[in-house]
Amino acid sequence: MELNKFILAIIALEPEKVGGCGAPIFYAVNKEEQDKIATTMARITEGVVHDLENGTYIIVKH
Amino acid sequence: MFAAPFLEAMLTGVVTGVLIRYYMLKRDYRQYPSYPHGTTIHLAMAFIAAVIGSVAVPALMEKEFTAVTFLALAATQFREVRDMERMMLKNLDRANLVSRGVEYIEGIARVFEARNYLVMFTSLLVGGATYWGNVFYGLLVAFIAFLISRRLMGGKIVGEIARVRQGKVHFKGPNLFVEDIHFMNLGMESVKEKYLERALGVIIEPLDDNARATLANIGQRMAIAHDVATLLGLYKDVDTAEFTPILRRDLDTGRIGMIIVPIERDIEFLIEAVKRVPVLESAYRAPLKTNIGSKASD
């Protein structure tokens, strides 16, 4: 089984909820900025934005 | 050696063989768009098949046994046709927004090989009949061969093994659902709005256990996504992967849900498009035909 889904980036509002170093983490000051970063990142990486429902977005390449 | 009946047999065989191939190519169109050059390639192949097929019986009767070995040679050739089609479709598939999938490609490649054999056998029978009788017998056999190949060509379609109906698209938080089938998690509000505004959901309910097993095949589902996207257009580009059509299975019932963001937002034709997708030969399962499968189902 090959791995074909990758977390490309994490866009977080609360720094304490993310950590490790698997993917680059971007901190946003508010939801608006988070949405903006997420859209831009998704377009650039051709990934999809997923919502973890705790104020954290991840961008995943499918 | 080139006596009149020999030539007559060859000519009838070749002409009917090529005509039948041409008829089958036309029927092909939706499954595999044949460009002008694709058509030329396959007609040329059909011509070769028809020539080889039609000389076989007269050659045997003239005791020219070496001619028959050409049949074996032709079989190798046609296996190459299959490889050629497979390679080409695989290469082209990378350029599709919604890929056909390996199973679909394999099915199409197999069809191309099989149809060349059909042409060869048609020509063989027609050539034989003409040589043995006259052109009238040849044409009669040609007509029968035409009916048989038409039957052999028509595979099942999704509409015959399942009921297709509209399903309601909705979100629970960031999670996208069609009725109670979960599809994916979408973060962006703007994307969700687009989905609610443009997306269409379809539920495919298998009619029996055979259909349930067939529709579970991932290749079959990719084929449905590809065909429907081709027919209705797709609201998607390479950098908006979130609009890729998805088919998911309801684990409890075996129903398949499909979500698609088409350009032509027309549920009636969407359902029609889903129904017309061919059931892939490689995906077809029939557990009900076995003892265990049929007993386990009740």
Short mmCIF file of N, CA, C and O in Angstrom, two decimals, chain B residues 190-255:
data_model
loop_
_atom_site.label_atom_id
_atom_site.label_comp_id
_atom_site.label_asym_id
_atom_site.label_seq_id
_atom_site.Cartn_x
_atom_site.Cartn_y
_atom_site.Cartn_z
N SER B 190 -16.16 29.34 1.32
CA SER B 190 -16.47 29.66 -0.08
C SER B 190 -16.70 28.38 -0.89
O SER B 190 -17.57 28.33 -1.75
N VAL B 191 -15.91 27.37 -0.58
CA VAL B 191 -16.07 26.10 -1.29
C VAL B 191 -17.40 25.46 -0.93
O VAL B 191 -18.12 24.93 -1.79
N LYS B 192 -17.74 25.53 0.35
CA LYS B 192 -19.02 24.95 0.79
C LYS B 192 -20.19 25.64 0.09
O LYS B 192 -21.15 24.98 -0.33
N GLU B 193 -20.10 26.96 0.00
CA GLU B 193 -21.17 27.70 -0.68
C GLU B 193 -21.31 27.26 -2.12
O GLU B 193 -22.42 27.06 -2.62
N LYS B 194 -20.16 27.10 -2.78
CA LYS B 194 -20.19 26.64 -4.17
C LYS B 194 -20.85 25.27 -4.27
O LYS B 194 -21.64 25.01 -5.17
N TYR B 195 -20.55 24.42 -3.32
CA TYR B 195 -21.13 23.08 -3.33
C TYR B 195 -22.64 23.15 -3.18
O TYR B 195 -23.38 22.49 -3.91
N LEU B 196 -23.08 23.96 -2.21
CA LEU B 196 -24.53 24.05 -1.99
C LEU B 196 -25.23 24.65 -3.19
O LEU B 196 -26.37 24.33 -3.50
N GLU B 197 -24.52 25.52 -3.88
CA GLU B 197 -25.13 26.23 -4.99
C GLU B 197 -25.14 25.38 -6.27
O GLU B 197 -26.12 25.34 -7.00
N ARG B 198 -24.04 24.65 -6.52
CA ARG B 198 -23.89 24.03 -7.84
C ARG B 198 -23.88 22.50 -7.84
O ARG B 198 -24.09 21.90 -8.89
N ALA B 199 -23.56 21.90 -6.71
CA ALA B 199 -23.32 20.45 -6.73
C ALA B 199 -24.62 19.67 -6.86
O ALA B 199 -25.70 20.13 -6.46
N LEU B 200 -24.51 18.48 -7.43
CA LEU B 200 -25.64 17.57 -7.51
C LEU B 200 -25.24 16.25 -6.87
O LEU B 200 -24.10 15.80 -7.03
N GLY B 201 -26.18 15.68 -6.15
CA GLY B 201 -25.91 14.39 -5.52
C GLY B 201 -26.80 13.33 -6.13
O GLY B 201 -27.94 13.58 -6.51
N VAL B 202 -26.23 12.14 -6.25
CA VAL B 202 -26.99 11.03 -6.82
C VAL B 202 -26.80 9.81 -5.93
O VAL B 202 -25.72 9.61 -5.37
N ILE B 203 -27.86 9.05 -5.76
CA ILE B 203 -27.75 7.79 -5.02
C ILE B 203 -27.97 6.64 -6.00
O ILE B 203 -28.95 6.64 -6.75
N ILE B 204 -27.05 5.70 -6.01
CA ILE B 204 -27.17 4.54 -6.88
C ILE B 204 -27.47 3.34 -5.99
O ILE B 204 -26.63 2.93 -5.19
N GLU B 205 -28.69 2.81 -6.14
CA GLU B 205 -29.09 1.68 -5.30
C GLU B 205 -29.02 0.39 -6.08
O GLU B 205 -29.78 0.19 -7.03
N PRO B 206 -28.12 -0.51 -5.72
CA PRO B 206 -28.01 -1.79 -6.44
C PRO B 206 -29.29 -2.60 -6.30
O PRO B 206 -29.91 -2.62 -5.24
N LEU B 207 -29.68 -3.26 -7.40
CA LEU B 207 -30.94 -4.01 -7.38
C LEU B 207 -30.80 -5.34 -6.66
O LEU B 207 -31.75 -5.85 -6.10
N ASP B 208 -29.61 -5.96 -6.72
CA ASP B 208 -29.42 -7.22 -6.00
C ASP B 208 -27.99 -7.31 -5.49
O ASP B 208 -27.20 -6.37 -5.63
N ASP B 209 -27.65 -8.47 -4.93
CA ASP B 209 -26.33 -8.62 -4.34
C ASP B 209 -25.22 -8.62 -5.39
O ASP B 209 -24.11 -8.19 -5.12
N ASN B 210 -25.53 -9.12 -6.59
CA ASN B 210 -24.54 -9.07 -7.66
C ASN B 210 -24.16 -7.64 -7.96
O ASN B 210 -22.99 -7.29 -8.09
N ALA B 211 -25.19 -6.82 -8.10
CA ALA B 211 -24.96 -5.42 -8.42
C ALA B 211 -24.21 -4.73 -7.29
O ALA B 211 -23.35 -3.88 -7.53
N ARG B 212 -24.52 -5.12 -6.07
CA ARG B 212 -23.86 -4.49 -4.93
C ARG B 212 -22.36 -4.76 -4.98
O ARG B 212 -21.54 -3.87 -4.77
N ALA B 213 -22.01 -6.00 -5.30
CA ALA B 213 -20.59 -6.36 -5.38
C ALA B 213 -19.92 -5.65 -6.56
O ALA B 213 -18.77 -5.22 -6.47
N THR B 214 -20.65 -5.54 -7.66
CA THR B 214 -20.08 -4.90 -8.85
C THR B 214 -19.82 -3.42 -8.58
O THR B 214 -18.76 -2.89 -8.91
N LEU B 215 -20.80 -2.77 -7.97
CA LEU B 215 -20.67 -1.33 -7.74
C LEU B 215 -19.63 -1.01 -6.67
O LEU B 215 -19.15 0.11 -6.58
N ALA B 216 -19.28 -2.00 -5.85
CA ALA B 216 -18.27 -1.75 -4.83
C ALA B 216 -16.90 -1.59 -5.46
O ALA B 216 -16.01 -0.97 -4.88
N ASN B 217 -16.73 -2.12 -6.66
CA ASN B 217 -15.43 -2.04 -7.34
C ASN B 217 -15.03 -0.58 -7.60
O ASN B 217 -15.81 0.21 -8.12
N ILE B 218 -13.81 -0.27 -7.20
CA ILE B 218 -13.35 1.12 -7.32
C ILE B 218 -13.20 1.53 -8.77
O ILE B 218 -13.52 2.66 -9.15
N GLY B 219 -12.76 0.59 -9.60
CA GLY B 219 -12.62 0.89 -11.02
C GLY B 219 -13.97 1.25 -11.64
O GLY B 219 -14.08 2.17 -12.45
N GLN B 220 -15.01 0.51 -11.24
CA GLN B 220 -16.36 0.80 -11.74
C GLN B 220 -16.79 2.21 -11.33
O GLN B 220 -17.36 2.96 -12.12
N ARG B 221 -16.48 2.57 -10.10
CA ARG B 221 -16.88 3.90 -9.64
C ARG B 221 -16.11 4.99 -10.37
O ARG B 221 -16.66 6.04 -10.69
N MET B 222 -14.82 4.72 -10.63
CA MET B 222 -14.04 5.72 -11.39
C MET B 222 -14.60 5.89 -12.79
O MET B 222 -14.64 6.99 -13.33
N ALA B 223 -15.04 4.76 -13.36
CA ALA B 223 -15.61 4.82 -14.71
C ALA B 223 -16.88 5.68 -14.71
O ALA B 223 -17.09 6.49 -15.62
N ILE B 224 -17.71 5.53 -13.67
CA ILE B 224 -18.92 6.34 -13.58
C ILE B 224 -18.55 7.81 -13.49
O ILE B 224 -19.07 8.66 -14.23
N ALA B 225 -17.59 8.12 -12.60
CA ALA B 225 -17.19 9.53 -12.42
C ALA B 225 -16.66 10.10 -13.73
O ALA B 225 -17.01 11.21 -14.13
N HIS B 226 -15.85 9.31 -14.42
CA HIS B 226 -15.25 9.80 -15.66
C HIS B 226 -16.31 10.07 -16.73
O HIS B 226 -16.34 11.13 -17.33
N ASP B 227 -17.18 9.09 -16.93
CA ASP B 227 -18.18 9.23 -17.99
C ASP B 227 -19.12 10.39 -17.72
O ASP B 227 -19.43 11.18 -18.62
N VAL B 228 -19.58 10.49 -16.47
CA VAL B 228 -20.52 11.56 -16.14
C VAL B 228 -19.85 12.92 -16.29
O VAL B 228 -20.42 13.86 -16.86
N ALA B 229 -18.60 13.01 -15.85
CA ALA B 229 -17.88 14.28 -15.97
C ALA B 229 -17.69 14.65 -17.44
O ALA B 229 -17.78 15.82 -17.81
N THR B 230 -17.46 13.65 -18.27
CA THR B 230 -17.29 13.93 -19.69
C THR B 230 -18.59 14.44 -20.29
O THR B 230 -18.60 15.37 -21.10
N LEU B 231 -19.70 13.82 -19.88
CA LEU B 231 -20.98 14.16 -20.51
C LEU B 231 -21.53 15.49 -20.02
O LEU B 231 -22.13 16.24 -20.77
N LEU B 232 -21.35 15.80 -18.73
CA LEU B 232 -21.99 17.00 -18.18
C LEU B 232 -21.03 18.15 -17.96
O LEU B 232 -21.43 19.25 -17.58
N GLY B 233 -19.75 17.93 -18.16
CA GLY B 233 -18.79 18.99 -17.91
C GLY B 233 -18.48 19.08 -16.43
O GLY B 233 -19.26 18.64 -15.59
N LEU B 234 -17.33 19.63 -16.13
CA LEU B 234 -16.87 19.60 -14.74
C LEU B 234 -16.44 20.99 -14.31
O LEU B 234 -15.69 21.66 -15.00
N TYR B 235 -16.95 21.40 -13.14
CA TYR B 235 -16.57 22.68 -12.57
C TYR B 235 -15.30 22.47 -11.77
O TYR B 235 -15.33 22.31 -10.56
N LYS B 236 -14.18 22.39 -12.45
CA LYS B 236 -12.95 22.04 -11.75
C LYS B 236 -11.75 22.35 -12.62
O LYS B 236 -11.84 22.32 -13.84
N ASP B 237 -10.63 22.67 -11.96
CA ASP B 237 -9.37 22.72 -12.67
C ASP B 237 -8.32 22.05 -11.80
O ASP B 237 -8.63 21.61 -10.69
N VAL B 238 -7.08 21.99 -12.28
CA VAL B 238 -6.06 21.27 -11.53
C VAL B 238 -5.82 21.85 -10.14
O VAL B 238 -5.46 21.14 -9.21
N ASP B 239 -6.03 23.16 -9.99
CA ASP B 239 -5.76 23.76 -8.68
C ASP B 239 -7.00 23.82 -7.80
O ASP B 239 -6.97 24.41 -6.72
N THR B 240 -8.11 23.23 -8.23
CA THR B 240 -9.28 23.14 -7.35
C THR B 240 -9.66 21.68 -7.21
O THR B 240 -10.69 21.23 -7.69
N ALA B 241 -8.78 20.97 -6.51
CA ALA B 241 -8.97 19.53 -6.37
C ALA B 241 -10.24 19.20 -5.59
O ALA B 241 -10.76 18.09 -5.69
N GLU B 242 -10.76 20.17 -4.83
CA GLU B 242 -11.94 19.88 -3.99
C GLU B 242 -13.21 19.65 -4.80
O GLU B 242 -14.19 19.15 -4.27
N PHE B 243 -13.18 19.99 -6.09
CA PHE B 243 -14.38 19.79 -6.90
C PHE B 243 -14.34 18.48 -7.71
O PHE B 243 -15.12 18.29 -8.63
N THR B 244 -13.42 17.62 -7.37
CA THR B 244 -13.36 16.31 -8.05
C THR B 244 -14.60 15.50 -7.70
O THR B 244 -14.97 15.42 -6.53
N PRO B 245 -15.27 14.92 -8.68
CA PRO B 245 -16.43 14.08 -8.35
C PRO B 245 -16.01 12.86 -7.53
O PRO B 245 -14.95 12.28 -7.79
N ILE B 246 -16.81 12.54 -6.54
CA ILE B 246 -16.46 11.43 -5.66
C ILE B 246 -17.63 10.46 -5.56
O ILE B 246 -18.79 10.87 -5.54
N LEU B 247 -17.32 9.18 -5.51
CA LEU B 247 -18.34 8.17 -5.26
C LEU B 247 -17.97 7.41 -4.00
O LEU B 247 -16.85 6.91 -3.88
N ARG B 248 -18.90 7.36 -3.08
CA ARG B 248 -18.63 6.67 -1.83
C ARG B 248 -19.71 5.64 -1.57
O ARG B 248 -20.85 5.78 -2.01
N ARG B 249 -19.31 4.63 -0.81
CA ARG B 249 -20.20 3.51 -0.57
C ARG B 249 -20.79 3.62 0.82
O ARG B 249 -20.08 3.94 1.78
N ASP B 250 -22.07 3.37 0.93
CA ASP B 250 -22.72 3.28 2.22
C ASP B 250 -22.47 1.86 2.73
O ASP B 250 -22.94 0.89 2.14
N LEU B 251 -21.71 1.75 3.81
CA LEU B 251 -21.29 0.42 4.25
C LEU B 251 -22.47 -0.45 4.65
O LEU B 251 -22.46 -1.66 4.45
N ASP B 252 -23.52 0.16 5.22
CA ASP B 252 -24.63 -0.64 5.72
C ASP B 252 -25.46 -1.27 4.60
O ASP B 252 -25.88 -2.41 4.71
N THR B 253 -25.70 -0.52 3.55
CA THR B 253 -26.62 -1.00 2.53
C THR B 253 -25.95 -1.32 1.19
O THR B 253 -26.56 -1.95 0.33
N GLY B 254 -24.72 -0.88 1.00
CA GLY B 254 -24.07 -1.09 -0.29
C GLY B 254 -24.47 -0.09 -1.34
O GLY B 254 -24.10 -0.20 -2.50
N ARG B 255 -25.28 0.91 -0.92
CA ARG B 255 -25.64 1.96 -1.87
C ARG B 255 -24.41 2.80 -2.18
O ARG B 255 -23.51 2.93 -1.35
#
